[in-house]
C-alpha positions as YAML, in Angstrom:
chain: A
units: angstrom
residues:
- id: 1
  name: MET
  ca: [-0.02, 0.02, -0.02]
- id: 2
  name: ALA
  ca: [2.91, 2.41, 0.74]
- id: 3
  name: GLU
  ca: [4.00, 2.17, -2.96]
- id: 4
  name: ALA
  ca: [0.89, 4.06, -4.08]
- id: 5
  name: GLY
  ca: [1.57, 6.91, -1.71]
- id: 6
  name: ARG
  ca: [0.40, 8.37, 1.48]
- id: 7
  name: VAL
  ca: [-2.01, 11.04, 2.67]
- id: 8
  name: LEU
  ca: [-0.66, 13.15, 5.49]
- id: 9
  name: ILE
  ca: [-3.53, 13.88, 7.90]
- id: 10
  name: ILE
  ca: [-2.99, 16.83, 10.27]
- id: 11
  name: PRO
  ca: [-5.57, 16.91, 13.10]
- id: 12
  name: HIS
  ca: [-5.37, 19.89, 15.43]
- id: 13
  name: SER
  ca: [-7.33, 18.27, 18.25]
- id: 14
  name: LYS
  ca: [-8.91, 15.03, 19.40]
- id: 15
  name: ALA
  ca: [-12.14, 16.16, 17.68]
- id: 16
  name: GLY
  ca: [-10.24, 16.65, 14.44]
- id: 17
  name: LEU
  ca: [-8.68, 13.23, 14.75]
- id: 18
  name: LEU
  ca: [-12.06, 11.61, 15.37]
- id: 19
  name: GLU
  ca: [-13.46, 13.39, 12.28]
- id: 20
  name: THR
  ca: [-10.68, 12.10, 10.05]
- id: 21
  name: LEU
  ca: [-10.78, 8.43, 11.24]
- id: 22
  name: PRO
  ca: [-13.60, 7.42, 8.82]
- id: 23
  name: VAL
  ca: [-11.62, 8.83, 5.97]
- id: 24
  name: ALA
  ca: [-8.49, 6.94, 7.08]
- id: 25
  name: ARG
  ca: [-10.51, 3.77, 7.38]
- id: 26
  name: ALA
  ca: [-11.97, 4.23, 3.91]
- id: 27
  name: LEU
  ca: [-8.50, 4.90, 2.42]
- id: 28
  name: ILE
  ca: [-7.25, 1.61, 3.97]
- id: 29
  name: ALA
  ca: [-10.34, -0.32, 2.80]
- id: 30
  name: GLU
  ca: [-9.99, 0.95, -0.78]
- id: 31
  name: ARG
  ca: [-6.21, 0.36, -0.70]
- id: 32
  name: ALA
  ca: [-5.87, 3.72, -2.33]
- id: 33
  name: LEU
  ca: [-3.44, 5.77, -0.17]
- id: 34
  name: GLU
  ca: [-1.96, 4.98, 3.21]
- id: 35
  name: PRO
  ca: [-3.01, 7.43, 5.93]
- id: 36
  name: LEU
  ca: [-0.17, 8.97, 7.93]
- id: 37
  name: TYR
  ca: [-0.95, 11.21, 10.87]
- id: 38
  name: PHE
  ca: [1.15, 14.20, 11.79]
- id: 39
  name: ILE
  ca: [0.98, 14.76, 15.59]
- id: 40
  name: GLU
  ca: [2.47, 17.74, 17.48]
- id: 41
  name: SER
  ca: [4.03, 16.62, 20.68]
- id: 42
  name: LYS
  ca: [1.86, 18.82, 22.86]
- id: 43
  name: ARG
  ca: [-1.21, 16.74, 21.77]
- id: 44
  name: SER
  ca: [0.49, 13.31, 21.73]
- id: 45
  name: ASP
  ca: [-0.82, 12.08, 25.12]
- id: 46
  name: ILE
  ca: [-4.39, 12.46, 23.82]
- id: 47
  name: LEU
  ca: [-4.06, 11.38, 20.23]
- id: 48
  name: LEU
  ca: [-1.49, 8.58, 20.20]
- id: 49
  name: PRO
  ca: [-3.69, 6.10, 22.17]
- id: 50
  name: ILE
  ca: [-6.43, 6.54, 19.70]
- id: 51
  name: LEU
  ca: [-4.15, 6.00, 16.70]
- id: 52
  name: ALA
  ca: [-2.56, 2.95, 18.39]
- id: 53
  name: ASP
  ca: [-6.07, 1.40, 18.86]
- id: 54
  name: GLU
  ca: [-6.71, 1.94, 15.12]
- id: 55
  name: GLY
  ca: [-3.31, 0.64, 14.05]
- id: 56
  name: LEU
  ca: [-2.41, 3.89, 12.35]
- id: 57
  name: THR
  ca: [1.04, 5.46, 12.03]
- id: 58
  name: ALA
  ca: [1.92, 8.72, 13.69]
- id: 59
  name: LEU
  ca: [4.58, 11.12, 12.47]
- id: 60
  name: ALA
  ca: [6.44, 13.40, 14.89]
- id: 61
  name: PRO
  ca: [7.50, 17.03, 14.23]
- id: 62
  name: SER
  ca: [11.05, 15.62, 13.73]
- id: 63
  name: GLY
  ca: [9.80, 13.74, 10.69]
- id: 64
  name: GLY
  ca: [10.29, 10.28, 12.19]
- id: 65
  name: PRO
  ca: [7.83, 7.93, 13.75]
- id: 66
  name: PHE
  ca: [6.30, 9.28, 16.91]
- id: 67
  name: VAL
  ca: [7.86, 7.77, 20.07]
- id: 68
  name: PRO
  ca: [6.00, 8.74, 23.25]
- id: 69
  name: GLU
  ca: [8.07, 10.36, 25.96]
- id: 70
  name: ARG
  ca: [9.21, 8.04, 28.73]
- id: 71
  name: GLY
  ca: [6.89, 8.10, 31.65]
- id: 72
  name: GLY
  ca: [3.82, 8.89, 29.61]
- id: 73
  name: ALA
  ca: [1.84, 12.12, 30.09]
- id: 74
  name: LYS
  ca: [3.37, 14.74, 32.34]
- id: 75
  name: GLY
  ca: [1.66, 15.63, 35.59]
- id: 76
  name: PRO
  ca: [1.47, 19.05, 37.21]
- id: 77
  name: GLU
  ca: [4.68, 18.47, 39.19]
- id: 78
  name: ALA
  ca: [6.71, 17.85, 35.98]
- id: 79
  name: ARG
  ca: [5.17, 20.95, 34.37]
- id: 80
  name: GLU
  ca: [6.30, 23.04, 37.36]
- id: 81
  name: GLU
  ca: [9.85, 21.67, 37.07]
- id: 82
  name: GLU
  ca: [9.91, 22.57, 33.36]
- id: 83
  name: ALA
  ca: [8.74, 26.14, 34.15]
- id: 84
  name: ALA
  ca: [11.71, 26.72, 36.44]
- id: 85
  name: PRO
  ca: [14.06, 29.36, 35.00]
- id: 86
  name: ARG
  ca: [17.06, 28.07, 33.23]
- id: 87
  name: PRO
  ca: [20.19, 29.94, 32.14]
- id: 88
  name: ARG
  ca: [19.51, 31.37, 28.70]
- id: 89
  name: SER
  ca: [21.98, 31.44, 25.82]
- id: 90
  name: PHE
  ca: [22.93, 34.61, 23.98]
- id: 91
  name: ARG
  ca: [20.59, 33.59, 21.11]
- id: 92
  name: GLN
  ca: [17.61, 33.20, 23.47]
- id: 93
  name: ARG
  ca: [18.27, 36.60, 25.09]
- id: 94
  name: VAL
  ca: [18.44, 38.27, 21.71]
- id: 95
  name: PHE
  ca: [15.22, 36.55, 20.65]
- id: 96
  name: GLN
  ca: [13.48, 37.69, 23.84]
- id: 97
  name: ARG
  ca: [14.29, 41.32, 23.09]
- id: 98
  name: MET
  ca: [12.98, 41.22, 19.54]
- id: 99
  name: PRO
  ca: [9.53, 42.75, 18.89]
- id: 100
  name: GLU
  ca: [6.78, 40.13, 18.87]
- id: 101
  name: PHE
  ca: [6.25, 40.41, 15.07]
- id: 102
  name: PHE
  ca: [9.89, 39.40, 14.46]
- id: 103
  name: GLN
  ca: [9.72, 36.63, 17.03]
- id: 104
  name: ARG
  ca: [6.70, 35.13, 15.23]
- id: 105
  name: LEU
  ca: [8.44, 35.55, 11.86]
- id: 106
  name: VAL
  ca: [11.50, 33.71, 13.09]
- id: 107
  name: HIS
  ca: [9.27, 30.97, 14.61]
- id: 108
  name: TYR
  ca: [7.34, 30.55, 11.36]
- id: 109
  name: ARG
  ca: [10.49, 30.36, 9.28]
- id: 110
  name: SER
  ca: [11.63, 27.58, 11.63]
- id: 111
  name: LEU
  ca: [8.36, 25.76, 11.09]
- id: 112
  name: MET
  ca: [8.73, 26.12, 7.33]
- id: 113
  name: ARG
  ca: [12.20, 24.55, 7.48]
- id: 114
  name: SER
  ca: [10.88, 21.69, 9.59]
- id: 115
  name: VAL
  ca: [7.97, 21.05, 7.17]
- id: 116
  name: ARG
  ca: [10.33, 21.08, 4.12]
- id: 117
  name: ALA
  ca: [12.51, 18.53, 5.90]
- id: 118
  name: ILE
  ca: [9.58, 16.36, 6.68]
- id: 119
  name: LEU
  ca: [8.29, 16.36, 3.09]
- id: 120
  name: ASP
  ca: [11.81, 15.76, 1.80]
- id: 121
  name: ARG
  ca: [12.11, 12.77, 4.12]
- id: 122
  name: HIS
  ca: [8.71, 11.39, 2.98]
- id: 123
  name: PRO
  ca: [8.51, 11.93, -0.80]
- id: 124
  name: GLU
  ca: [5.66, 9.31, -0.91]
- id: 125
  name: ILE
  ca: [3.20, 11.94, 0.51]
- id: 126
  name: ARG
  ca: [0.73, 12.59, -2.27]
- id: 127
  name: ALA
  ca: [-1.87, 14.76, -0.49]
- id: 128
  name: LEU
  ca: [-2.67, 16.62, 2.74]
- id: 129
  name: LEU
  ca: [-5.86, 16.31, 4.69]
- id: 130
  name: LEU
  ca: [-6.51, 19.04, 7.24]
- id: 131
  name: VAL
  ca: [-9.47, 19.67, 9.54]
- id: 132
  name: GLY
  ca: [-8.94, 23.44, 9.19]
- id: 133
  name: ASP
  ca: [-6.46, 26.17, 8.22]
- id: 134
  name: ARG
  ca: [-7.11, 28.68, 10.94]
- id: 135
  name: HIS
  ca: [-4.34, 27.57, 13.30]
- id: 136
  name: VAL
  ca: [-1.15, 29.39, 12.45]
- id: 137
  name: GLY
  ca: [1.78, 26.98, 12.91]
- id: 138
  name: PHE
  ca: [2.39, 23.58, 11.39]
- id: 139
  name: GLU
  ca: [-0.98, 23.54, 9.52]
- id: 140
  name: THR
  ca: [-0.27, 26.73, 7.61]
- id: 141
  name: ALA
  ca: [3.39, 25.76, 7.05]
- id: 142
  name: PHE
  ca: [2.30, 22.37, 5.54]
- id: 143
  name: ILE
  ca: [-0.29, 24.07, 3.33]
- id: 144
  name: ARG
  ca: [2.18, 26.60, 2.02]
- id: 145
  name: THR
  ca: [4.92, 24.05, 1.31]
- id: 146
  name: ALA
  ca: [2.51, 21.61, -0.23]
- id: 147
  name: ASN
  ca: [1.23, 24.31, -2.58]
- id: 148
  name: GLN
  ca: [4.73, 25.19, -3.55]
- id: 149
  name: ARG
  ca: [5.45, 21.51, -4.38]
- id: 150
  name: GLY
  ca: [2.21, 20.84, -6.15]
- id: 151
  name: ILE
  ca: [0.84, 18.55, -3.41]
- id: 152
  name: PRO
  ca: [-2.97, 18.95, -3.16]
- id: 153
  name: SER
  ca: [-4.50, 19.85, 0.13]
- id: 154
  name: LEU
  ca: [-8.02, 19.08, 1.26]
- id: 155
  name: ILE
  ca: [-9.25, 21.28, 4.12]
...
């Protein structure tokens, strides 16, 4: 089935994932294209168990298969530890002093580089399926890069 290509499905939430599952099942039943889900790490604790139950593949922001963090979902104690101040590098201090517009621009350019790398790593992706295009971030970066490469997007 992978020879025919894959459809990259980008759900933004659990509701979006549940909306796309019938489409993924239909693609598998028709042996048309293999569904491949892109999961941002901040949603992985909710979405990965659902995908595992369905036997579907999840792709991480790194472009590789999604591997859950050790220890599972993080509790409030772990989040408090993460929020503790850390020494910042020169680059982080410069970034902090930039106006918000330029911070967002730098972040979006970083997302675009990540998305290009993912699509380079997975040339078998033939189409994108998105639940929406209103969330600026990976969704918009995928749409823009796919349009530049002639990969159709269904929103």
